[in-house]
mmCIF file of C-alpha atoms in Angstrom:
data_model
loop_
_atom_site.group_PDB
_atom_site.id
_atom_site.type_symbol
_atom_site.label_atom_id
_atom_site.label_comp_id
_atom_site.label_asym_id
_atom_site.label_seq_id
_atom_site.Cartn_x
_atom_site.Cartn_y
_atom_site.Cartn_z
ATOM 1 C CA MET A 715 -6.261 -78.585 77.658
ATOM 2 C CA ALA A 716 -6.043 -77.428 74.058
ATOM 3 C CA ARG A 717 -3.048 -75.399 72.941
ATOM 4 C CA THR A 718 -3.664 -71.692 72.536
ATOM 5 C CA SER A 719 -3.444 -70.271 69.030
ATOM 6 C CA VAL A 720 -0.838 -67.626 68.124
ATOM 7 C CA PRO A 721 -3.487 -64.867 67.749
ATOM 8 C CA SER A 722 -4.796 -65.803 71.208
ATOM 9 C CA VAL A 723 -1.318 -65.489 72.683
ATOM 10 C CA PHE A 724 -0.974 -62.008 71.177
ATOM 11 C CA ALA A 725 -4.357 -61.015 72.587
ATOM 12 C CA VAL A 726 -3.346 -62.172 76.067
ATOM 13 C CA VAL A 727 0.047 -60.415 75.826
ATOM 14 C CA SER A 728 -1.723 -57.198 74.814
ATOM 15 C CA ALA A 729 -4.130 -57.617 77.706
ATOM 16 C CA PHE A 730 -1.215 -58.039 80.125
ATOM 17 C CA THR A 731 0.405 -54.868 78.857
ATOM 18 C CA LEU A 732 -2.771 -52.943 79.612
ATOM 19 C CA LEU A 733 -3.148 -54.810 82.878
ATOM 20 C CA ALA A 734 0.270 -53.594 83.988
ATOM 21 C CA ALA A 735 -0.820 -50.027 83.237
ATOM 22 C CA CYS A 736 -4.003 -50.481 85.205
ATOM 23 C CA SER A 737 -2.372 -51.935 88.249
ATOM 24 C CA GLY A 738 0.331 -49.306 88.221
ATOM 25 C CA GLU A 739 3.049 -51.879 87.625
ATOM 26 C CA ALA A 740 5.809 -51.442 85.098
ATOM 27 C CA GLY A 741 6.501 -54.936 83.819
ATOM 28 C CA ASP A 742 7.610 -57.039 86.767
ATOM 29 C CA ALA A 743 8.866 -54.069 88.784
ATOM 30 C CA VAL A 744 6.994 -53.552 92.015
ATOM 31 C CA LYS A 745 5.983 -49.971 92.672
ATOM 32 C CA GLU A 746 5.591 -49.080 96.304
ATOM 33 C CA THR A 747 2.522 -47.106 97.328
ATOM 34 C CA ALA A 748 3.391 -43.699 98.684
ATOM 35 C CA VAL A 749 2.318 -43.113 102.264
ATOM 36 C CA PRO A 750 0.836 -39.675 102.733
ATOM 37 C CA SER A 751 1.979 -37.397 105.530
ATOM 38 C CA GLY A 752 0.152 -37.457 108.830
ATOM 39 C CA ASP A 753 -1.992 -34.446 107.900
ATOM 40 C CA ALA A 754 -3.329 -36.087 104.760
ATOM 41 C CA PRO A 755 -6.997 -37.045 104.559
ATOM 42 C CA ALA A 756 -7.665 -40.661 105.482
ATOM 43 C CA GLU A 757 -9.190 -41.082 102.010
ATOM 44 C CA ILE A 758 -5.722 -40.795 100.452
ATOM 45 C CA VAL A 759 -4.488 -43.722 102.511
ATOM 46 C CA GLN A 760 -7.653 -45.662 101.743
ATOM 47 C CA ARG A 761 -7.499 -45.009 98.010
ATOM 48 C CA GLN A 762 -3.814 -45.939 97.846
ATOM 49 C CA GLU A 763 -4.543 -49.184 99.699
ATOM 50 C CA ASN A 764 -7.528 -49.747 97.407
ATOM 51 C CA PHE A 765 -5.415 -49.293 94.262
ATOM 52 C CA GLU A 766 -2.677 -51.529 95.685
ATOM 53 C CA ALA A 767 -5.268 -54.240 96.306
ATOM 54 C CA ILE A 768 -6.608 -53.800 92.749
ATOM 55 C CA GLY A 769 -3.043 -54.304 91.513
ATOM 56 C CA ASP A 770 -2.747 -57.438 93.627
ATOM 57 C CA SER A 771 -5.968 -58.837 92.160
ATOM 58 C CA PHE A 772 -4.789 -58.047 88.633
ATOM 59 C CA LYS A 773 -1.528 -59.836 89.407
ATOM 60 C CA THR A 774 -3.484 -62.868 90.580
ATOM 61 C CA ILE A 775 -5.503 -62.905 87.351
ATOM 62 C CA ARG A 776 -2.391 -62.427 85.232
ATOM 63 C CA GLU A 777 -0.577 -65.290 86.965
ATOM 64 C CA GLN A 778 -3.562 -67.563 86.417
ATOM 65 C CA LEU A 779 -3.944 -66.634 82.757
ATOM 66 C CA GLU A 780 -0.223 -67.279 82.215
ATOM 67 C CA SER A 781 -0.476 -70.738 83.770
ATOM 68 C CA GLU A 782 -1.027 -73.925 81.803
ATOM 69 C CA ALA A 783 -4.406 -74.459 83.469
ATOM 70 C CA PRO A 784 -5.978 -71.218 84.772
ATOM 71 C CA ASP A 785 -7.970 -71.755 87.963
ATOM 72 C CA PHE A 786 -11.258 -69.889 87.718
ATOM 73 C CA ALA A 787 -11.872 -70.482 91.427
ATOM 74 C CA VAL A 788 -9.000 -67.970 91.826
ATOM 75 C CA ILE A 789 -9.756 -65.692 88.848
ATOM 76 C CA THR A 790 -13.450 -65.171 89.574
ATOM 77 C CA PRO A 791 -13.077 -63.740 93.103
ATOM 78 C CA ALA A 792 -10.124 -61.606 91.982
ATOM 79 C CA ALA A 793 -12.289 -60.111 89.208
ATOM 80 C CA ALA A 794 -15.104 -59.486 91.725
ATOM 81 C CA ASP A 795 -12.610 -57.827 94.081
ATOM 82 C CA ILE A 796 -11.516 -55.436 91.337
ATOM 83 C CA ASN A 797 -15.134 -54.587 90.522
ATOM 84 C CA GLY A 798 -16.011 -53.934 94.173
ATOM 85 C CA ARG A 799 -12.939 -51.784 94.724
ATOM 86 C CA LEU A 800 -13.579 -49.725 91.587
ATOM 87 C CA GLN A 801 -17.084 -49.022 92.883
ATOM 88 C CA ARG A 802 -15.534 -47.469 96.023
ATOM 89 C CA LEU A 803 -13.516 -44.857 94.087
ATOM 90 C CA PRO A 804 -16.037 -41.979 94.143
ATOM 91 C CA GLY A 805 -15.756 -41.717 97.924
ATOM 92 C CA LEU A 806 -11.953 -41.815 97.959
ATOM 93 C CA PHE A 807 -11.222 -38.512 96.211
ATOM 94 C CA PRO A 808 -12.258 -35.668 98.527
ATOM 95 C CA GLU A 809 -11.675 -32.108 97.308
ATOM 96 C CA GLY A 810 -8.161 -30.926 98.086
ATOM 97 C CA SER A 811 -6.495 -34.349 98.146
ATOM 98 C CA SER A 812 -4.311 -33.844 95.085
ATOM 99 C CA MET A 813 -0.548 -33.628 94.789
ATOM 100 C CA GLU A 814 -0.948 -29.932 93.945
ATOM 101 C CA ALA A 815 -2.490 -29.528 97.419
ATOM 102 C CA GLY A 816 0.792 -30.803 98.841
ATOM 103 C CA HIS A 817 -0.174 -34.418 99.483
ATOM 104 C CA ASP A 818 1.949 -37.441 98.682
ATOM 105 C CA THR A 819 -0.303 -38.779 95.955
ATOM 106 C CA GLU A 820 -0.394 -39.138 92.167
ATOM 107 C CA ALA A 821 -3.880 -37.622 91.909
ATOM 108 C CA LEU A 822 -3.941 -34.425 89.848
ATOM 109 C CA ALA A 823 -6.149 -31.397 90.626
ATOM 110 C CA VAL A 824 -7.850 -31.880 87.232
ATOM 111 C CA ILE A 825 -9.968 -34.531 89.018
ATOM 112 C CA TRP A 826 -11.887 -31.742 90.748
ATOM 113 C CA GLU A 827 -11.691 -29.353 87.800
ATOM 114 C CA ASP A 828 -13.393 -31.948 85.573
ATOM 115 C CA PRO A 829 -15.648 -33.890 87.952
ATOM 116 C CA ASP A 830 -17.993 -35.094 85.198
ATOM 117 C CA GLY A 831 -15.144 -36.479 83.113
ATOM 118 C CA PHE A 832 -13.600 -38.145 86.178
ATOM 119 C CA ALA A 833 -16.953 -39.689 87.110
ATOM 120 C CA GLU A 834 -17.357 -40.940 83.535
ATOM 121 C CA VAL A 835 -14.013 -42.762 83.483
ATOM 122 C CA GLN A 836 -14.821 -44.304 86.864
ATOM 123 C CA GLU A 837 -18.154 -45.522 85.483
ATOM 124 C CA GLN A 838 -16.376 -46.946 82.438
ATOM 125 C CA ALA A 839 -13.946 -48.787 84.685
ATOM 126 C CA VAL A 840 -16.758 -50.264 86.783
ATOM 127 C CA ALA A 841 -18.647 -51.359 83.636
ATOM 128 C CA ALA A 842 -15.498 -52.896 82.113
ATOM 129 C CA SER A 843 -14.743 -54.721 85.370
ATOM 130 C CA ALA A 844 -18.309 -56.097 85.393
ATOM 131 C CA ASP A 845 -17.668 -57.405 81.868
ATOM 132 C CA MET A 846 -14.451 -59.011 83.151
ATOM 133 C CA MET A 847 -16.403 -60.664 85.981
ATOM 134 C CA ALA A 848 -18.936 -61.997 83.457
ATOM 135 C CA ALA A 849 -16.086 -63.362 81.303
ATOM 136 C CA ALA A 850 -14.560 -65.029 84.375
ATOM 137 C CA ALA A 851 -17.898 -66.733 85.079
ATOM 138 C CA THR A 852 -17.705 -68.423 81.645
ATOM 139 C CA GLY A 853 -14.406 -70.161 82.432
ATOM 140 C CA ASP A 854 -12.940 -68.913 79.142
ATOM 141 C CA ALA A 855 -9.368 -67.680 79.672
ATOM 142 C CA GLU A 856 -9.249 -65.949 76.286
ATOM 143 C CA ALA A 857 -12.456 -64.039 77.073
ATOM 144 C CA VAL A 858 -11.058 -62.972 80.447
ATOM 145 C CA GLY A 859 -7.827 -61.823 78.791
ATOM 146 C CA GLY A 860 -9.837 -59.760 76.331
ATOM 147 C CA GLN A 861 -11.839 -58.142 79.102
ATOM 148 C CA VAL A 862 -8.679 -57.444 81.098
ATOM 149 C CA GLY A 863 -7.479 -55.538 78.035
ATOM 150 C CA ASN A 864 -10.823 -53.730 77.784
ATOM 151 C CA LEU A 865 -10.626 -52.670 81.421
ATOM 152 C CA GLY A 866 -7.025 -51.585 81.030
ATOM 153 C CA LEU A 867 -7.817 -49.441 77.996
ATOM 154 C CA ASN A 868 -11.271 -48.080 78.821
ATOM 155 C CA GLY A 869 -10.893 -47.818 82.551
ATOM 156 C CA CYS A 870 -7.391 -47.647 83.927
ATOM 157 C CA LYS A 871 -5.555 -46.007 81.016
ATOM 158 C CA ALA A 872 -8.380 -43.541 80.375
ATOM 159 C CA CYS A 873 -8.115 -42.363 83.959
ATOM 160 C CA HIS A 874 -4.326 -42.424 84.250
ATOM 161 C CA ASP A 875 -3.836 -40.456 81.027
ATOM 162 C CA LYS A 876 -5.668 -37.394 82.359
ATOM 163 C CA TYR A 877 -6.128 -37.630 86.120
ATOM 164 C CA ARG A 878 -2.878 -39.155 87.395
ATOM 165 C CA VAL A 879 0.723 -37.986 87.340
ATOM 166 C CA GLU A 880 2.418 -39.315 84.216
ATOM 167 C CA GLN A 881 4.537 -42.362 85.012
ATOM 168 C CA GLU A 882 7.997 -42.658 83.501
#
């Protein structure tokens, strides 16, 4: 395997920074998913599990990209998992399932106040994850790293900045 150039390393490091934001991780710290109270809609539990699984798939991709010889038999299904889970998001945010409604969640009420904007960032995330899947199919680790960064910036961060409680 050829050595990676310095600019490539910086691109991958930047992608991992965005990846951590997308998966809800802060560096190597593991953030536990909050479990909603018993009166919470089932969709809150489902969306929290969905986001946790997205984080797990991102971690799998990150670990592979950091390895000496990334295994695309591992990266490709993880990228597909992220794409499939992002496509489920529209059904996991029923009206009244925000933290302002008293639920143990990081979802802000602005989701329902700006449904078109929320739908748009979800669509951007799905499109960016499809691009990541396409990059994974090429077997090019640098391309995957670039698309991880694209998804982190244009999908995850775009949503978290407006529709999720600010993380410290």
